[in-house]
PDB file of C-alpha atoms in Angstrom:
ATOM      1  CA  VAL A 162      11.376 -22.722  31.105  1.00 80.00           C
ATOM      2  CA  ASN A 163      12.983 -20.648  28.377  1.00 79.00           C
ATOM      3  CA  ASP A 164      12.941 -16.925  27.618  1.00 74.00           C
ATOM      4  CA  GLY A 165       9.797 -17.442  25.520  1.00 71.00           C
ATOM      5  CA  VAL A 166       7.868 -16.604  28.716  1.00 73.00           C
ATOM      6  CA  MET A 167       8.945 -12.992  28.085  1.00 75.00           C
ATOM      7  CA  GLY A 168       9.017 -12.922  24.286  1.00 76.00           C
ATOM      8  CA  GLY A 169      12.462 -14.401  23.628  1.00 84.00           C
ATOM      9  CA  VAL A 170      13.195 -17.205  21.193  1.00 88.00           C
ATOM     10  CA  SER A 171      15.853 -19.314  22.944  1.00 90.00           C
ATOM     11  CA  ALA A 172      15.218 -23.051  22.916  1.00 89.00           C
ATOM     12  CA  GLY A 173      16.278 -25.730  25.346  1.00 93.00           C
ATOM     13  CA  SER A 174      15.510 -29.359  26.047  1.00 94.00           C
ATOM     14  CA  PHE A 175      16.291 -31.914  28.737  1.00 96.00           C
ATOM     15  CA  ARG A 176      16.420 -35.623  28.013  1.00 96.00           C
ATOM     16  CA  PRO A 177      18.087 -38.854  29.078  1.00 96.00           C
ATOM     17  CA  ALA A 178      20.819 -40.146  26.764  1.00 96.00           C
ATOM     18  CA  GLY A 179      23.446 -42.820  27.304  1.00 94.00           C
ATOM     19  CA  GLY A 180      23.135 -42.947  31.073  1.00 96.00           C
ATOM     20  CA  VAL A 181      23.242 -39.170  31.617  1.00 98.00           C
ATOM     21  CA  ALA A 182      20.802 -36.276  31.365  1.00 97.00           C
ATOM     22  CA  VAL A 183      21.409 -33.806  28.537  1.00 98.00           C
ATOM     23  CA  PHE A 184      20.427 -30.138  28.756  1.00 97.00           C
ATOM     24  CA  GLU A 185      20.926 -28.608  25.304  1.00 97.00           C
ATOM     25  CA  GLY A 186      19.587 -26.035  22.922  1.00 95.00           C
ATOM     26  CA  GLU A 187      20.336 -22.605  21.564  1.00 94.00           C
ATOM     27  CA  VAL A 188      20.427 -19.236  23.305  1.00 94.00           C
ATOM     28  CA  SER A 189      19.186 -16.240  21.340  1.00 92.00           C
ATOM     29  CA  LEU A 190      19.363 -12.594  22.408  1.00 91.00           C
ATOM     30  CA  GLU A 191      16.491 -11.641  20.076  1.00 89.00           C
ATOM     31  CA  ASN A 192      13.487  -9.892  21.654  1.00 88.00           C
ATOM     32  CA  ASN A 193      15.493  -9.216  24.854  1.00 81.00           C
ATOM     33  CA  GLY A 194      15.842 -12.956  25.456  1.00 85.00           C
ATOM     34  CA  GLY A 195      18.900 -14.882  26.470  1.00 88.00           C
ATOM     35  CA  PHE A 196      18.166 -17.816  28.752  1.00 90.00           C
ATOM     36  CA  ALA A 197      17.056 -21.419  28.879  1.00 92.00           C
ATOM     37  CA  SER A 198      16.465 -23.488  32.000  1.00 93.00           C
ATOM     38  CA  VAL A 199      15.177 -26.759  33.366  1.00 93.00           C
ATOM     39  CA  ARG A 200      14.091 -27.685  36.881  1.00 93.00           C
ATOM     40  CA  SER A 201      12.732 -30.634  38.770  1.00 93.00           C
ATOM     41  CA  LEU A 202       9.150 -30.956  39.855  1.00 90.00           C
ATOM     42  CA  PRO A 203       8.588 -29.902  43.485  1.00 90.00           C
ATOM     43  CA  ALA A 204       9.317 -32.658  46.000  1.00 92.00           C
ATOM     44  CA  ARG A 205      10.572 -32.868  49.565  1.00 86.00           C
ATOM     45  CA  HIS A 206      14.144 -34.053  50.047  1.00 83.00           C
ATOM     46  CA  ASP A 207      16.035 -34.847  53.235  1.00 82.00           C
ATOM     47  CA  LEU A 208      18.987 -32.470  52.913  1.00 93.00           C
ATOM     48  CA  ALA A 209      19.369 -31.709  56.636  1.00 92.00           C
ATOM     49  CA  GLY A 210      23.043 -31.313  57.534  1.00 93.00           C
ATOM     50  CA  CYS A 211      24.079 -30.609  53.950  1.00 95.00           C
ATOM     51  CA  ASP A 212      25.816 -27.370  53.082  1.00 95.00           C
ATOM     52  CA  ALA A 213      26.753 -27.915  49.434  1.00 97.00           C
ATOM     53  CA  PHE A 214      25.439 -29.338  46.198  1.00 97.00           C
ATOM     54  CA  VAL A 215      27.879 -31.413  44.161  1.00 97.00           C
ATOM     55  CA  ILE A 216      27.301 -31.986  40.456  1.00 98.00           C
ATOM     56  CA  ARG A 217      29.187 -34.061  37.901  1.00 98.00           C
ATOM     57  CA  VAL A 218      28.914 -32.542  34.437  1.00 98.00           C
ATOM     58  CA  ARG A 219      30.508 -32.442  31.017  1.00 98.00           C
ATOM     59  CA  GLY A 220      30.022 -29.119  29.317  1.00 98.00           C
ATOM     60  CA  ASP A 221      30.947 -27.030  26.339  1.00 98.00           C
ATOM     61  CA  GLY A 222      33.082 -24.313  27.935  1.00 98.00           C
ATOM     62  CA  ARG A 223      30.115 -22.089  28.766  1.00 97.00           C
ATOM     63  CA  ARG A 224      28.979 -20.785  32.145  1.00 97.00           C
ATOM     64  CA  TYR A 225      25.863 -22.270  33.748  1.00 98.00           C
ATOM     65  CA  LYS A 226      23.991 -21.783  37.003  1.00 97.00           C
ATOM     66  CA  PHE A 227      22.743 -24.485  39.315  1.00 98.00           C
ATOM     67  CA  THR A 228      19.439 -23.448  40.882  1.00 97.00           C
ATOM     68  CA  ALA A 229      17.479 -24.393  43.978  1.00 96.00           C
ATOM     69  CA  ARG A 230      14.041 -23.344  45.173  1.00 95.00           C
ATOM     70  CA  MET A 231      12.451 -23.377  48.613  1.00 95.00           C
ATOM     71  CA  ASP A 232       9.022 -22.368  47.315  1.00 91.00           C
ATOM     72  CA  PRO A 233       7.129 -24.857  45.115  1.00 86.00           C
ATOM     73  CA  GLY A 234       5.306 -22.003  43.346  1.00 81.00           C
ATOM     74  CA  PHE A 235       6.425 -20.719  39.961  1.00 74.00           C
ATOM     75  CA  ASP A 236       6.864 -17.133  41.150  1.00 80.00           C
ATOM     76  CA  GLY A 237       9.050 -17.801  44.202  1.00 86.00           C
ATOM     77  CA  ALA A 238      12.700 -16.848  44.642  1.00 93.00           C
ATOM     78  CA  VAL A 239      15.259 -18.964  42.840  1.00 95.00           C
ATOM     79  CA  TYR A 240      18.686 -19.397  44.426  1.00 97.00           C
ATOM     80  CA  GLN A 241      21.585 -19.582  41.950  1.00 97.00           C
ATOM     81  CA  ALA A 242      25.272 -20.497  42.004  1.00 98.00           C
ATOM     82  CA  GLY A 243      27.358 -20.286  38.857  1.00 97.00           C
ATOM     83  CA  PHE A 244      29.938 -22.687  37.465  1.00 98.00           C
ATOM     84  CA  THR A 245      32.016 -22.684  34.286  1.00 98.00           C
ATOM     85  CA  THR A 246      32.617 -25.850  32.313  1.00 98.00           C
ATOM     86  CA  ARG A 247      35.669 -26.992  30.373  1.00 98.00           C
ATOM     87  CA  ALA A 248      34.678 -28.132  26.891  1.00 98.00           C
ATOM     88  CA  GLY A 249      34.418 -31.899  26.618  1.00 98.00           C
ATOM     89  CA  GLU A 250      35.741 -32.667  30.126  1.00 98.00           C
ATOM     90  CA  TRP A 251      33.927 -34.398  32.969  1.00 98.00           C
ATOM     91  CA  GLU A 252      34.135 -32.277  36.126  1.00 98.00           C
ATOM     92  CA  GLU A 253      32.701 -32.198  39.612  1.00 98.00           C
ATOM     93  CA  HIS A 254      31.605 -28.823  40.935  1.00 98.00           C
ATOM     94  CA  ARG A 255      31.045 -28.340  44.667  1.00 96.00           C
ATOM     95  CA  LEU A 256      28.627 -25.437  45.203  1.00 97.00           C
ATOM     96  CA  PRO A 257      28.403 -24.273  48.849  1.00 96.00           C
ATOM     97  CA  LEU A 258      24.860 -23.251  49.805  1.00 96.00           C
ATOM     98  CA  LYS A 259      26.188 -19.990  51.275  1.00 95.00           C
ATOM     99  CA  GLN A 260      27.226 -18.946  47.746  1.00 96.00           C
ATOM    100  CA  PHE A 261      23.682 -19.252  46.316  1.00 97.00           C
ATOM    101  CA  VAL A 262      22.168 -15.857  45.512  1.00 97.00           C
ATOM    102  CA  PRO A 263      18.382 -15.385  45.692  1.00 96.00           C
ATOM    103  CA  SER A 264      16.842 -13.820  42.609  1.00 94.00           C
ATOM    104  CA  PHE A 265      13.568 -13.365  40.768  1.00 89.00           C
ATOM    105  CA  ARG A 266      13.413 -12.917  36.988  1.00 81.00           C
ATOM    106  CA  GLY A 267      17.113 -12.142  36.859  1.00 80.00           C
ATOM    107  CA  ARG A 268      17.112  -9.563  39.664  1.00 89.00           C
ATOM    108  CA  VAL A 269      18.879 -10.157  42.965  1.00 92.00           C
ATOM    109  CA  LEU A 270      16.567 -10.197  46.006  1.00 93.00           C
ATOM    110  CA  PRO A 271      18.582  -8.729  48.900  1.00 90.00           C
ATOM    111  CA  GLY A 272      15.907  -9.293  51.577  1.00 89.00           C
ATOM    112  CA  GLU A 273      15.530 -13.072  51.144  1.00 92.00           C
ATOM    113  CA  PRO A 274      16.770 -15.543  53.765  1.00 94.00           C
ATOM    114  CA  PRO A 275      19.757 -17.778  52.943  1.00 95.00           C
ATOM    115  CA  LEU A 276      19.138 -21.053  51.132  1.00 95.00           C
ATOM    116  CA  ASP A 277      17.977 -23.585  53.740  1.00 95.00           C
ATOM    117  CA  PRO A 278      18.739 -27.202  52.772  1.00 95.00           C
ATOM    118  CA  VAL A 279      15.764 -28.491  54.786  1.00 94.00           C
ATOM    119  CA  ARG A 280      13.381 -26.376  52.682  1.00 95.00           C
ATOM    120  CA  VAL A 281      14.745 -27.185  49.171  1.00 95.00           C
ATOM    121  CA  VAL A 282      11.913 -28.524  47.005  1.00 95.00           C
ATOM    122  CA  SER A 283      13.330 -28.178  43.485  1.00 94.00           C
ATOM    123  CA  VAL A 284      16.691 -27.982  41.699  1.00 96.00           C
ATOM    124  CA  GLY A 285      17.626 -27.105  38.152  1.00 96.00           C
ATOM    125  CA  VAL A 286      20.123 -25.752  35.650  1.00 97.00           C
ATOM    126  CA  LEU A 287      20.096 -22.404  33.843  1.00 95.00           C
ATOM    127  CA  ILE A 288      22.144 -20.859  31.079  1.00 96.00           C
ATOM    128  CA  SER A 289      22.052 -17.071  30.907  1.00 93.00           C
ATOM    129  CA  ASP A 290      25.608 -16.101  29.966  1.00 91.00           C
ATOM    130  CA  ARG A 291      24.549 -13.386  27.463  1.00 87.00           C
ATOM    131  CA  GLN A 292      26.130 -15.292  24.595  1.00 92.00           C
ATOM    132  CA  GLU A 293      24.185 -16.439  21.571  1.00 93.00           C
ATOM    133  CA  GLY A 294      24.633 -19.901  20.196  1.00 95.00           C
ATOM    134  CA  PRO A 295      24.250 -23.594  20.915  1.00 97.00           C
ATOM    135  CA  PHE A 296      24.839 -25.087  24.350  1.00 97.00           C
ATOM    136  CA  ARG A 297      25.119 -28.604  25.712  1.00 98.00           C
ATOM    137  CA  LEU A 298      25.556 -29.771  29.288  1.00 98.00           C
ATOM    138  CA  GLU A 299      25.617 -33.453  30.230  1.00 98.00           C
ATOM    139  CA  ILE A 300      24.730 -34.211  33.856  1.00 98.00           C
ATOM    140  CA  ALA A 301      25.911 -37.521  35.297  1.00 98.00           C
ATOM    141  CA  TRP A 302      24.547 -36.864  38.789  1.00 98.00           C
ATOM    142  CA  ILE A 303      23.530 -34.271  41.361  1.00 96.00           C
ATOM    143  CA  GLY A 304      24.154 -34.749  45.068  1.00 95.00           C
ATOM    144  CA  ALA A 305      24.106 -32.875  48.353  1.00 94.00           C
ATOM    145  CA  ALA A 306      26.928 -33.090  50.892  1.00 92.00           C
ATOM    146  CA  ALA A 307      28.595 -31.460  53.856  1.00 87.00           C
ATOM    147  CA  LEU A 308      31.644 -29.376  52.977  1.00 62.00           C
ATOM    148  CA  SER A 309      33.696 -31.743  55.112  1.00 63.00           C
ATOM    149  CA  GLY A 310      33.017 -34.371  52.445  1.00 56.00           C
ATOM    150  CA  ARG A 311      30.300 -36.372  54.204  1.00 51.00           C
TER     151      ARG A 311
END
């Protein structure tokens, strides 16, 4: 889902390549745009007991957001946690669920419950760093874990 849903012209794609998934494209601020995103299809996952997502990525130095949804519908709240990449370096980012902020169309939703790992039905990645230009994020894997490392 890119900013074309609101008139923007950013472009993004998600594809397998060389054993990883590649999220890449170009962000444009034209027509009040400025984001590109990808998310999984809704599915139930057994994340009981988990309190963090862990992702292994190689980025381009830009800031991204990892997203999670508890509602399978398109217009539900999306929970987001940001991470910044180092250009060309593989990194693991541990994103505690308590740091995920609920939002809808870029606006924070203060009345939403915290992200509940038992109810997560979809995850994704978003770039909305208000910077024009190309982006590329390689994703080796996404996992869920307890902060204690389990």
